[in-house]
JSON list of C-alpha atoms in Angstrom, two decimals:
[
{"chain": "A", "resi": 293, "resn": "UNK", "atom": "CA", "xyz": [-27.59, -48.45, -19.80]},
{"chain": "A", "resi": 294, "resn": "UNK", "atom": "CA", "xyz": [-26.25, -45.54, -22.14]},
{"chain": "A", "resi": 295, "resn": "UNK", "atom": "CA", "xyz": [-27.72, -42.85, -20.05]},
{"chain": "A", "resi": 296, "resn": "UNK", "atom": "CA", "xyz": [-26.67, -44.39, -16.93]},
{"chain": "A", "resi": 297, "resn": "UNK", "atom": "CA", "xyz": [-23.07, -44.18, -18.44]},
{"chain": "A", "resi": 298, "resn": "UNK", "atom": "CA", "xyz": [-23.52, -40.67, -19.35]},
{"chain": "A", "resi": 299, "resn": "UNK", "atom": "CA", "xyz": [-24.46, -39.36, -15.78]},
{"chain": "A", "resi": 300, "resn": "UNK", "atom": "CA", "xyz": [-21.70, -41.58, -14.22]},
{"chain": "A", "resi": 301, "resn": "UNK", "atom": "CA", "xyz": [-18.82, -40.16, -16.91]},
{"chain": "A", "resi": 302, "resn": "UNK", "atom": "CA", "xyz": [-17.80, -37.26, -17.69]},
{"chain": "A", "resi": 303, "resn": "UNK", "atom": "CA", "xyz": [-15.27, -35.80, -20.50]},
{"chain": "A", "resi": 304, "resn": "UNK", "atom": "CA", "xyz": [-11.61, -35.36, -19.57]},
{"chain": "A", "resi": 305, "resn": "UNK", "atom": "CA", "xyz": [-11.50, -32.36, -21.69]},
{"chain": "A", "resi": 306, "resn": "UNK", "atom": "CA", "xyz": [-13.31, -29.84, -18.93]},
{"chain": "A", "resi": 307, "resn": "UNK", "atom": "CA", "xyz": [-11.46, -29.39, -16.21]},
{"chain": "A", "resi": 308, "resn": "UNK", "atom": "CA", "xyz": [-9.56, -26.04, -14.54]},
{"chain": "A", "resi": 309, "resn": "UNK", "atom": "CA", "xyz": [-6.00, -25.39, -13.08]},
{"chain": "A", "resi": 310, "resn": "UNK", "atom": "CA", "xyz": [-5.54, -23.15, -10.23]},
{"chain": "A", "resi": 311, "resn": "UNK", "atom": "CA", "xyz": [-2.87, -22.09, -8.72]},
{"chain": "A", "resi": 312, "resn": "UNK", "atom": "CA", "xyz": [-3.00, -20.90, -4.84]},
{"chain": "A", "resi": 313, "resn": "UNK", "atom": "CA", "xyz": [-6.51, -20.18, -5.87]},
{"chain": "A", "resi": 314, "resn": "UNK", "atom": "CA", "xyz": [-6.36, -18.16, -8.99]},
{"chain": "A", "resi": 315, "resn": "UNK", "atom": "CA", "xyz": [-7.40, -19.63, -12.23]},
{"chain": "A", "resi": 316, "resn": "UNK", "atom": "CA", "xyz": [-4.76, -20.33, -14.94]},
{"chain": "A", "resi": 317, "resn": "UNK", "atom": "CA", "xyz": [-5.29, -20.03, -18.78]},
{"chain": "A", "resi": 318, "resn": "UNK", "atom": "CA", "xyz": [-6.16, -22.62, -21.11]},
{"chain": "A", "resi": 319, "resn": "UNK", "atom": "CA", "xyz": [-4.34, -26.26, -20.82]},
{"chain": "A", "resi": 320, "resn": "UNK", "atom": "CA", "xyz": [-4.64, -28.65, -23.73]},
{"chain": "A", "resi": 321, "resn": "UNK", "atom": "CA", "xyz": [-3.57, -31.79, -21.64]},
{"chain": "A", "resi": 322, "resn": "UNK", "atom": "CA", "xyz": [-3.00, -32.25, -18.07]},
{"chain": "A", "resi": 323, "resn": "UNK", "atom": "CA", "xyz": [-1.55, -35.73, -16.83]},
{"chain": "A", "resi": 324, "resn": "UNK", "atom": "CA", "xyz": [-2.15, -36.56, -13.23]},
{"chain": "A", "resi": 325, "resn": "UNK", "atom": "CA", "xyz": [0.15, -38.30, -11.08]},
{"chain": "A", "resi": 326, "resn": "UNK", "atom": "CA", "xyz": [0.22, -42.05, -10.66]},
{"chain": "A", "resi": 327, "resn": "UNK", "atom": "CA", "xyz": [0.36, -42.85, -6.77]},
{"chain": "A", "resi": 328, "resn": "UNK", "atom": "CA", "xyz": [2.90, -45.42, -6.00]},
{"chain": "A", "resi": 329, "resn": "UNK", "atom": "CA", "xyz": [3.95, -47.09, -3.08]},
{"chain": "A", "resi": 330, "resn": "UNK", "atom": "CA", "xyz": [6.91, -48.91, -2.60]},
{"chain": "A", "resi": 331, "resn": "UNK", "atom": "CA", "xyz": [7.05, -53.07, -1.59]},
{"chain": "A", "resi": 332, "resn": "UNK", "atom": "CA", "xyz": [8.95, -54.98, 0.58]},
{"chain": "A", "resi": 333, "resn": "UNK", "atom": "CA", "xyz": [9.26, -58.11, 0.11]},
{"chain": "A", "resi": 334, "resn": "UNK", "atom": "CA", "xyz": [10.09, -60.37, 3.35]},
{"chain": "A", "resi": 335, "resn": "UNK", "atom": "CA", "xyz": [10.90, -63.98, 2.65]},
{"chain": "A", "resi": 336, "resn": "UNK", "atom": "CA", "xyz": [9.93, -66.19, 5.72]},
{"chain": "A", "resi": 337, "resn": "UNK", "atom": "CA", "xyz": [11.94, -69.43, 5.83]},
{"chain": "A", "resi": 338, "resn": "UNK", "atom": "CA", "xyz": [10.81, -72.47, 5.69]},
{"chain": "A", "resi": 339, "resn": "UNK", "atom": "CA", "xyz": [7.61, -71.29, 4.01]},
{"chain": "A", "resi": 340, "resn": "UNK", "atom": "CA", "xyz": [8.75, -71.65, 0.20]},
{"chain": "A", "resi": 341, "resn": "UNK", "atom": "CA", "xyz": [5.29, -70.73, -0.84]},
{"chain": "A", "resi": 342, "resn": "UNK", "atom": "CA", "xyz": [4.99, -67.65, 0.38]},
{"chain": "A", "resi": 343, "resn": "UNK", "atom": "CA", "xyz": [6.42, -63.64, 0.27]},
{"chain": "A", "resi": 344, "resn": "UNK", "atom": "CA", "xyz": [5.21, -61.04, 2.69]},
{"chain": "A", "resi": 345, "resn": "UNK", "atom": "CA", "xyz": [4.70, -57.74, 0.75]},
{"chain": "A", "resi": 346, "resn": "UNK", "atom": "CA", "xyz": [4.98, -54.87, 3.05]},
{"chain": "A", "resi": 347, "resn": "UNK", "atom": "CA", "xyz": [3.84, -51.14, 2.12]},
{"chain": "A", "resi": 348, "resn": "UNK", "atom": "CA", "xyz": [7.22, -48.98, 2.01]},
{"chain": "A", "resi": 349, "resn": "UNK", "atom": "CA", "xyz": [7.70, -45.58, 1.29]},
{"chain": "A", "resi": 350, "resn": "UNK", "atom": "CA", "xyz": [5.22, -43.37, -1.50]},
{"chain": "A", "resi": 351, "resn": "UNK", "atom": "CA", "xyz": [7.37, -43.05, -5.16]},
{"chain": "A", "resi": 352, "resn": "UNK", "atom": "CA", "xyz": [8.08, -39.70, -6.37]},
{"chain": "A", "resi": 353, "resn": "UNK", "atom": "CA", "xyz": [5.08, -38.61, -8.48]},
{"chain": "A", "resi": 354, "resn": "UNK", "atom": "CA", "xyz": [4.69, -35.54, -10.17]},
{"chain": "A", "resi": 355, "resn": "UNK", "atom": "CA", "xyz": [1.95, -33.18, -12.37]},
{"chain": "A", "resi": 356, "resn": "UNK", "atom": "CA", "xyz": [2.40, -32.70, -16.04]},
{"chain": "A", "resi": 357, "resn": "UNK", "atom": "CA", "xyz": [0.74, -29.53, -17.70]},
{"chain": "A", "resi": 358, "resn": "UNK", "atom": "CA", "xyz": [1.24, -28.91, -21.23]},
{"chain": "A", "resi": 359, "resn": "UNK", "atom": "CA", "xyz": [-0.26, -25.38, -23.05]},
{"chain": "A", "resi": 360, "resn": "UNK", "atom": "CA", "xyz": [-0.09, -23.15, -25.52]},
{"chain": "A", "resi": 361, "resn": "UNK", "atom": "CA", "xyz": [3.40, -21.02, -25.66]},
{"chain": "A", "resi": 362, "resn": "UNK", "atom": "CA", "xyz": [2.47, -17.00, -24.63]},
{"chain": "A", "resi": 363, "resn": "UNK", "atom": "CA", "xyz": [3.04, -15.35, -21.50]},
{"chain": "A", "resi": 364, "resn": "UNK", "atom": "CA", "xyz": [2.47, -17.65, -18.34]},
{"chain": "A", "resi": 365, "resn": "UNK", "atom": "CA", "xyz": [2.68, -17.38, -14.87]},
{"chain": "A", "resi": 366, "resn": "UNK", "atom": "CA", "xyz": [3.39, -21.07, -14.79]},
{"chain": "A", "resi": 367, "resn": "UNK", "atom": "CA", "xyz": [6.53, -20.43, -16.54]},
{"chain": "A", "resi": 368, "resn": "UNK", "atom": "CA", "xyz": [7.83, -17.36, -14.71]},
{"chain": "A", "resi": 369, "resn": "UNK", "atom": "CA", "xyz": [7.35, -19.39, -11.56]},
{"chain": "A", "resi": 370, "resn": "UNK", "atom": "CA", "xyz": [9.76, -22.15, -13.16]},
{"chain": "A", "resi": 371, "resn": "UNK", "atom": "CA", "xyz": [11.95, -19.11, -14.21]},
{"chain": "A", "resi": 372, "resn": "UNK", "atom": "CA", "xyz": [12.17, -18.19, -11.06]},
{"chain": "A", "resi": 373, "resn": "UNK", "atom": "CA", "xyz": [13.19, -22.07, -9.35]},
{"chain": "A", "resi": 374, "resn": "UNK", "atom": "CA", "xyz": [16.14, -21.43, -11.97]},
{"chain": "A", "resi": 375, "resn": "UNK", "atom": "CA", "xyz": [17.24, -18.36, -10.08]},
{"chain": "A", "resi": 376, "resn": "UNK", "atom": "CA", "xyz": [17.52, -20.97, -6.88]},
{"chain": "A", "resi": 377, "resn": "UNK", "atom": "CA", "xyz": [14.77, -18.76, -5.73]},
{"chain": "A", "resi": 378, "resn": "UNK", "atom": "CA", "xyz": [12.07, -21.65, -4.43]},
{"chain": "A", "resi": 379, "resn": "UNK", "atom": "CA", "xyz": [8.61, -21.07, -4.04]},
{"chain": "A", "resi": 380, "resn": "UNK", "atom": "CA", "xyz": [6.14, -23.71, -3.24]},
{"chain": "A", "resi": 381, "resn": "UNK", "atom": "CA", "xyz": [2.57, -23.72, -4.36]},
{"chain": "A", "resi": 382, "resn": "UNK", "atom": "CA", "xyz": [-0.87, -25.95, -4.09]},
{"chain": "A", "resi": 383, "resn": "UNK", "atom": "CA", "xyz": [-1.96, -26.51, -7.57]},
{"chain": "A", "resi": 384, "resn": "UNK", "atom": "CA", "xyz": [-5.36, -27.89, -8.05]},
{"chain": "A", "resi": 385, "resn": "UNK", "atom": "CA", "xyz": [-6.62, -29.31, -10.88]},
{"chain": "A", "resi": 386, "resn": "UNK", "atom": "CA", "xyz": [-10.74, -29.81, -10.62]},
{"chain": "A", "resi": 387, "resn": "UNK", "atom": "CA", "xyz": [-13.13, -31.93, -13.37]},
{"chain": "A", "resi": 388, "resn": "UNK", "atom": "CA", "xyz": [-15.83, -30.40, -14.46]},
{"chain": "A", "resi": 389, "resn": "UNK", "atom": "CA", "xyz": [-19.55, -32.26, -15.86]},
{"chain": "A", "resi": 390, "resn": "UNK", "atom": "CA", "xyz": [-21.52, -30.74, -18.80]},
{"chain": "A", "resi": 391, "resn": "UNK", "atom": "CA", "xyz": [-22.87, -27.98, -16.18]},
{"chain": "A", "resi": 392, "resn": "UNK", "atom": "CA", "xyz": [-19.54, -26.54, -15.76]},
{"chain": "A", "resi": 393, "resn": "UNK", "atom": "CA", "xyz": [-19.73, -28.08, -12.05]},
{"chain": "A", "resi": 394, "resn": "UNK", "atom": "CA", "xyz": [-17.24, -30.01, -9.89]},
{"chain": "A", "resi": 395, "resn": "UNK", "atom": "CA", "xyz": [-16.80, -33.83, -10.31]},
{"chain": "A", "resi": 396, "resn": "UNK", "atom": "CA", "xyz": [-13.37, -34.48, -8.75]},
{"chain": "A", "resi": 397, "resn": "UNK", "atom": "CA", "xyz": [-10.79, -31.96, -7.78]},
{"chain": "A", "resi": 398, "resn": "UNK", "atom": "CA", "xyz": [-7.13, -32.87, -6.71]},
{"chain": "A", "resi": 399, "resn": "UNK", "atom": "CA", "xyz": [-5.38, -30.39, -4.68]},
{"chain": "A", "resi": 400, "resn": "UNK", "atom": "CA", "xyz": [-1.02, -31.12, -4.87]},
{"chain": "A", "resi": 401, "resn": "UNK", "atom": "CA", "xyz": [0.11, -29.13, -1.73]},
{"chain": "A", "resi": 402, "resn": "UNK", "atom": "CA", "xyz": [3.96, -27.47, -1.49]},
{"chain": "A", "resi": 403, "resn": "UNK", "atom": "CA", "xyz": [4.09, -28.12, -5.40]},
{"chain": "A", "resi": 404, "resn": "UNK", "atom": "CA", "xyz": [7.32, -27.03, -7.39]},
{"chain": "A", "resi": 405, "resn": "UNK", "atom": "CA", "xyz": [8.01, -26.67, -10.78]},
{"chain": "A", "resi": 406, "resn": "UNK", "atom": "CA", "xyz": [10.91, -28.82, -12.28]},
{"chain": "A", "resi": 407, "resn": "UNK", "atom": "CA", "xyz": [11.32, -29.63, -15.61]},
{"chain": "A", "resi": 408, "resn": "UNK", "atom": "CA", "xyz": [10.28, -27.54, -18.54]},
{"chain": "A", "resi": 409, "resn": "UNK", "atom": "CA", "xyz": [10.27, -28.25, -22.20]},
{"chain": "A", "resi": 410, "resn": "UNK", "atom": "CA", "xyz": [9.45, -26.30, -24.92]},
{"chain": "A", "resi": 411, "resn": "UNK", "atom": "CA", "xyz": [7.95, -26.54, -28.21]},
{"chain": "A", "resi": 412, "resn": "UNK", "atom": "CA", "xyz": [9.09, -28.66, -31.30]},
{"chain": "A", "resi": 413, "resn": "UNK", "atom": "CA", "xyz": [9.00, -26.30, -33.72]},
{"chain": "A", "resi": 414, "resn": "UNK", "atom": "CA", "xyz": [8.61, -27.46, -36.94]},
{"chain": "A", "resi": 415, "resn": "UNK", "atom": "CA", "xyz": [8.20, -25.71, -40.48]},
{"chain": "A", "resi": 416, "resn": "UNK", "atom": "CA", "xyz": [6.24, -28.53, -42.49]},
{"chain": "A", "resi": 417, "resn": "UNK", "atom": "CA", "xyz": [3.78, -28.65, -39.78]},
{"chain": "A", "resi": 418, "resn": "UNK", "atom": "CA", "xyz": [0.40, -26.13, -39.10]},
{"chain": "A", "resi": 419, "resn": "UNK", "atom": "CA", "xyz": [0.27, -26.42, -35.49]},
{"chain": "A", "resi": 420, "resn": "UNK", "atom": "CA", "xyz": [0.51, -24.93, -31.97]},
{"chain": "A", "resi": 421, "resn": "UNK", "atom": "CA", "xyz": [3.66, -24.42, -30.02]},
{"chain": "A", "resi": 422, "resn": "UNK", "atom": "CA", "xyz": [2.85, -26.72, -26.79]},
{"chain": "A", "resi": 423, "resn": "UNK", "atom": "CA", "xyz": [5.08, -26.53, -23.78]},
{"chain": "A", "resi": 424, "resn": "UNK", "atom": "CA", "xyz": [5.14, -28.15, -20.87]},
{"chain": "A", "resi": 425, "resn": "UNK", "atom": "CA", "xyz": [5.44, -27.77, -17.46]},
{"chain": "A", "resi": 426, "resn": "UNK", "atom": "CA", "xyz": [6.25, -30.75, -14.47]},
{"chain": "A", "resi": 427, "resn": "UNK", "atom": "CA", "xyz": [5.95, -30.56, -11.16]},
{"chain": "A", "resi": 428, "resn": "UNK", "atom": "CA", "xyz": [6.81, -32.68, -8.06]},
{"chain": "A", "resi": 429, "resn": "UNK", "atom": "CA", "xyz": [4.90, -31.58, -4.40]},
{"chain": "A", "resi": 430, "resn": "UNK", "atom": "CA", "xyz": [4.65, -32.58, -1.12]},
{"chain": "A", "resi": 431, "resn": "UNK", "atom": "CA", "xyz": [1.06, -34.32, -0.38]},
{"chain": "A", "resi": 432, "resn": "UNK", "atom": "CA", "xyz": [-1.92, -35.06, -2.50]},
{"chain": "A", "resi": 433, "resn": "UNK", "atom": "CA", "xyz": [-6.10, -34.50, -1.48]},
{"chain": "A", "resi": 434, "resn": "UNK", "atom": "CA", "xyz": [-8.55, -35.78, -3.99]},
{"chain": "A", "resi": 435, "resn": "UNK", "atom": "CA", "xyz": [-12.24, -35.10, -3.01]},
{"chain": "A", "resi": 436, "resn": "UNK", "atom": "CA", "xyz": [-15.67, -36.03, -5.15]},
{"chain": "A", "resi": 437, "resn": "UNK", "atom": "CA", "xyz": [-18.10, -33.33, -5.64]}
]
């Protein structure tokens, strides 16, 4: 049952960013968006018992990156949005087994970078300046393999 496990799950911690195809440096935590959809609820008299849900519209979901402060492309492209100058990309995030192979890759078409924060910097404290990076996009594709 253990090795059965092992070959069916694989570590979040190996897993690449690209964006429009080019690899991006290291990321110490990327969060995925949660797909949501929206519910109606239709209440049909006379049937007290009883709510029709109907699928609405898809919530806003966005991409959260979060790496090491240096020089990034990821930020220059935010610098940019900030100059009103908007240029939407397909970031895709793929999860890699022990081999260094694909398990899952999600591909976020006409992404766009929106909120940025940086580092808490903090002088009683050894560690690494982390900022991050959020984006909303367009459409989502997930494939296996």
């Amino acid at each position: 049952m253990d090795e059965q496990l092992r070959k069916t799950m694989h570590g979040a911690y190996r897993f690449v960013v690209e964006v429009d195809g080019e690899r991006y440096g290291a990321f110490t935590e990327c969060t995925l968006p949660v797909i949501e959809w929206e519910v109606e609820e239709v209440k049909e008299g006379g049937l007290n018992s009883f709510v029709h849900q109907l699928p609405g519209r898809r919530k806003r979901a966005s991409l959260t990156l979060k790496n090491g402060v240096g020089t990034s492309a990821l930020l220059e492209w935010y610098v940019e949005t900030m100059d009103e100058s908007f240029s939407r990309r397909s970031v895709t995030i793929t999860l890699l087994n022990v081999e260094r192979e694909p398990v899952m890759t999600w591909s976020m078409l006409d992404a766009l970078p929106v909120k940025w924060t940086g580092p808490q910097l903090k002088s009683d404290e050894n560690g690494v300046a982390i900022q991050t990076l959020e984006f909303v996009f367009g459409d989502m594709m997930v494939e296996e393999g």
